[in-house]
Structures are given as C-alpha cells and as structure tokens.
Short mmCIF file of C-alpha atoms in Angstrom, two decimals:
data_model
loop_
_atom_site.label_atom_id
_atom_site.label_comp_id
_atom_site.label_asym_id
_atom_site.label_seq_id
_atom_site.Cartn_x
_atom_site.Cartn_y
_atom_site.Cartn_z
CA SER A 42 22.70 -26.05 15.74
CA GLU A 43 24.91 -27.75 18.25
CA LEU A 44 25.33 -31.45 17.55
CA THR A 45 24.65 -33.95 20.32
CA LEU A 46 26.26 -37.34 19.91
CA THR A 47 24.77 -40.58 21.19
CA GLN A 48 27.02 -43.03 23.04
CA ASP A 49 27.60 -44.77 19.70
CA GLY A 50 28.40 -41.37 18.19
CA ARG A 51 30.95 -40.55 20.90
CA GLU A 52 32.68 -43.86 20.10
CA SER A 53 32.61 -43.23 16.34
CA VAL A 54 34.52 -41.10 13.86
CA LEU A 55 32.08 -38.29 14.72
CA ALA A 56 33.61 -37.85 18.20
CA PRO A 57 35.40 -34.58 17.23
CA LEU A 58 31.98 -33.02 16.47
CA GLU A 59 30.63 -33.35 20.03
CA GLY A 60 29.14 -29.97 20.93
CA VAL A 61 30.25 -28.33 17.66
CA PRO A 62 27.61 -26.18 15.94
CA VAL A 63 26.89 -27.67 12.51
CA PHE A 64 25.22 -26.15 9.47
CA HIS A 65 21.77 -27.31 8.38
CA TRP A 66 20.06 -26.59 5.10
CA HIS A 67 17.02 -28.81 5.22
CA GLY A 68 13.57 -29.32 6.59
CA ASP A 69 13.60 -33.03 5.90
CA GLU A 70 13.56 -35.81 8.44
CA PHE A 71 14.27 -39.51 8.04
CA GLU A 72 14.05 -42.75 9.98
CA ILE A 73 17.18 -44.66 10.88
CA PRO A 74 17.34 -47.85 8.76
CA ALA A 75 17.01 -51.24 10.43
CA GLY A 76 20.37 -52.40 11.74
CA ALA A 77 21.91 -48.91 11.71
CA ASP A 78 23.22 -47.03 14.75
CA ARG A 79 21.99 -43.49 15.43
CA LEU A 80 25.04 -41.31 16.04
CA ALA A 81 23.82 -37.73 16.44
CA SER A 82 20.88 -35.37 16.89
CA THR A 83 20.13 -31.68 17.23
CA GLY A 84 17.30 -29.97 19.07
CA GLY A 85 14.86 -30.01 16.18
CA PHE A 86 16.01 -33.14 14.41
CA PRO A 87 16.56 -36.37 16.35
CA ASN A 88 18.24 -38.17 13.44
CA GLN A 89 21.24 -36.23 12.20
CA ALA A 90 23.70 -39.07 11.58
CA PHE A 91 23.85 -42.83 11.50
CA SER A 92 26.24 -45.60 10.58
CA LEU A 93 25.55 -48.98 9.07
CA GLY A 94 28.54 -51.20 9.60
CA SER A 95 32.00 -49.71 9.71
CA GLN A 96 32.07 -48.21 6.21
CA ASN A 97 28.68 -46.51 5.79
CA LEU A 98 28.25 -43.09 7.37
CA ALA A 99 25.19 -40.90 6.72
CA LEU A 100 24.98 -37.23 7.72
CA GLN A 101 21.94 -34.95 7.55
CA PHE A 102 23.94 -31.79 8.33
CA HIS A 103 26.58 -30.21 6.10
CA ILE A 104 30.03 -31.03 7.38
CA GLU A 105 31.51 -29.65 4.13
CA ALA A 106 29.94 -26.18 4.35
CA ASP A 107 32.52 -23.41 4.52
CA LEU A 108 31.89 -19.66 4.35
CA ARG A 109 32.07 -19.47 0.54
CA PHE A 110 29.75 -22.44 0.14
CA ILE A 111 27.24 -20.97 2.59
CA GLU A 112 27.36 -17.57 0.91
CA ARG A 113 26.47 -19.14 -2.44
CA TRP A 114 23.48 -20.85 -0.81
CA LEU A 115 22.36 -17.62 0.84
CA ILE A 116 22.47 -15.74 -2.46
CA GLY A 117 20.93 -18.53 -4.50
CA HIS A 118 18.08 -19.14 -2.05
CA SER A 119 17.36 -15.62 -0.81
CA GLY A 120 13.68 -15.85 -1.77
CA GLU A 121 13.23 -19.16 0.02
CA LEU A 122 14.93 -17.79 3.13
CA ALA A 123 12.76 -14.66 3.11
CA THR A 124 9.59 -16.75 2.79
CA ALA A 125 10.70 -18.90 5.73
CA GLY A 126 11.55 -15.82 7.81
CA ILE A 127 15.21 -16.79 8.11
CA ASP A 128 17.74 -13.98 8.53
CA PRO A 129 20.67 -14.52 6.13
CA GLN A 130 22.91 -12.25 8.20
CA ALA A 131 22.36 -14.42 11.27
CA LEU A 132 23.45 -17.45 9.23
CA ARG A 133 26.52 -15.56 7.99
CA ASP A 134 27.42 -14.50 11.52
CA GLY A 135 27.04 -18.04 12.87
CA ALA A 136 29.10 -19.49 10.03
CA ALA A 137 31.85 -16.93 10.64
CA ARG A 138 31.79 -17.53 14.39
CA HIS A 139 31.90 -21.34 14.22
CA GLY A 140 33.41 -22.04 10.80
CA CYS A 141 36.97 -22.74 11.92
CA GLN A 142 35.84 -25.04 14.72
CA LEU A 143 33.61 -26.99 12.31
CA ALA A 144 36.31 -27.16 9.63
CA ASP A 145 38.87 -28.57 12.08
CA ALA A 146 36.43 -31.15 13.45
CA ALA A 147 35.21 -32.04 9.94
CA ARG A 148 38.77 -32.69 8.79
CA GLU A 149 39.31 -35.08 11.71
CA VAL A 150 36.02 -36.87 11.01
CA ILE A 151 36.71 -37.35 7.32
CA GLU A 152 40.30 -38.46 7.86
CA SER A 153 39.24 -40.98 10.53
CA TRP A 154 36.43 -42.31 8.36
CA LEU A 155 38.70 -42.67 5.31
CA ASP A 156 41.33 -44.44 7.44
CA GLY A 157 38.66 -46.98 8.42
CA ILE A 158 37.50 -47.95 4.95
#
C-alpha cells in the first residue's frame, strides 16, 4: 500500500517514503503512545509509523522486505494466504514492481535515522 506521511512524517527521517508503496504483513493495529508523533498511515491502517523523541522510531510496515524475504514469507505462509484469499502472485508482482523504489527510500530512511542517534 502507498504510504501517506503526516506533516510530522514529511519533516522526519521517513520523508523519502512519501508516496512509496510499502509491504505489509499484518492484520494488527495499535494506538499511538502518549507523547508520540504519528508519522504515517495507509488506506486501511491509520497508524503505520510513529516517533517518540528523536531516537525512537516505530514502523508497522516492513521497510526491510526485499524480494527474497517476501518470497520466503509467501512460501512459508501459503496456507494462511489461501485462507485469507490473498493472491501470492499479486504480492510477487507488486514487490517486483516497487522493490527498487522501496529499497532506495529505505536506505535513505535508515541512514538518516542512524545519523540522528
């Protein structure tokens, strides 16, 4: 799903991810902790990222997921995907289509975050 950054998100280390499709592997939701800043959302999940101070960054999506990682998940969870009616080939196609864009943005995010701690 395409990531939408809040104003705080656009001013954070997540800025390179604005509009980048990110990989999800969850059905969980969470509340933003008191004192934290919501940084990002997607259509189905309003809380995808938050920060608490300058050193704590929490992500609900998988910034680290590359094609090999995703393929292992697809194989290892094929029964779960079938039960949920999720097409593994559609996930493969999306990962192949957007993987380089996500990898480049993820590298920028991680480097910026590490520089700040």
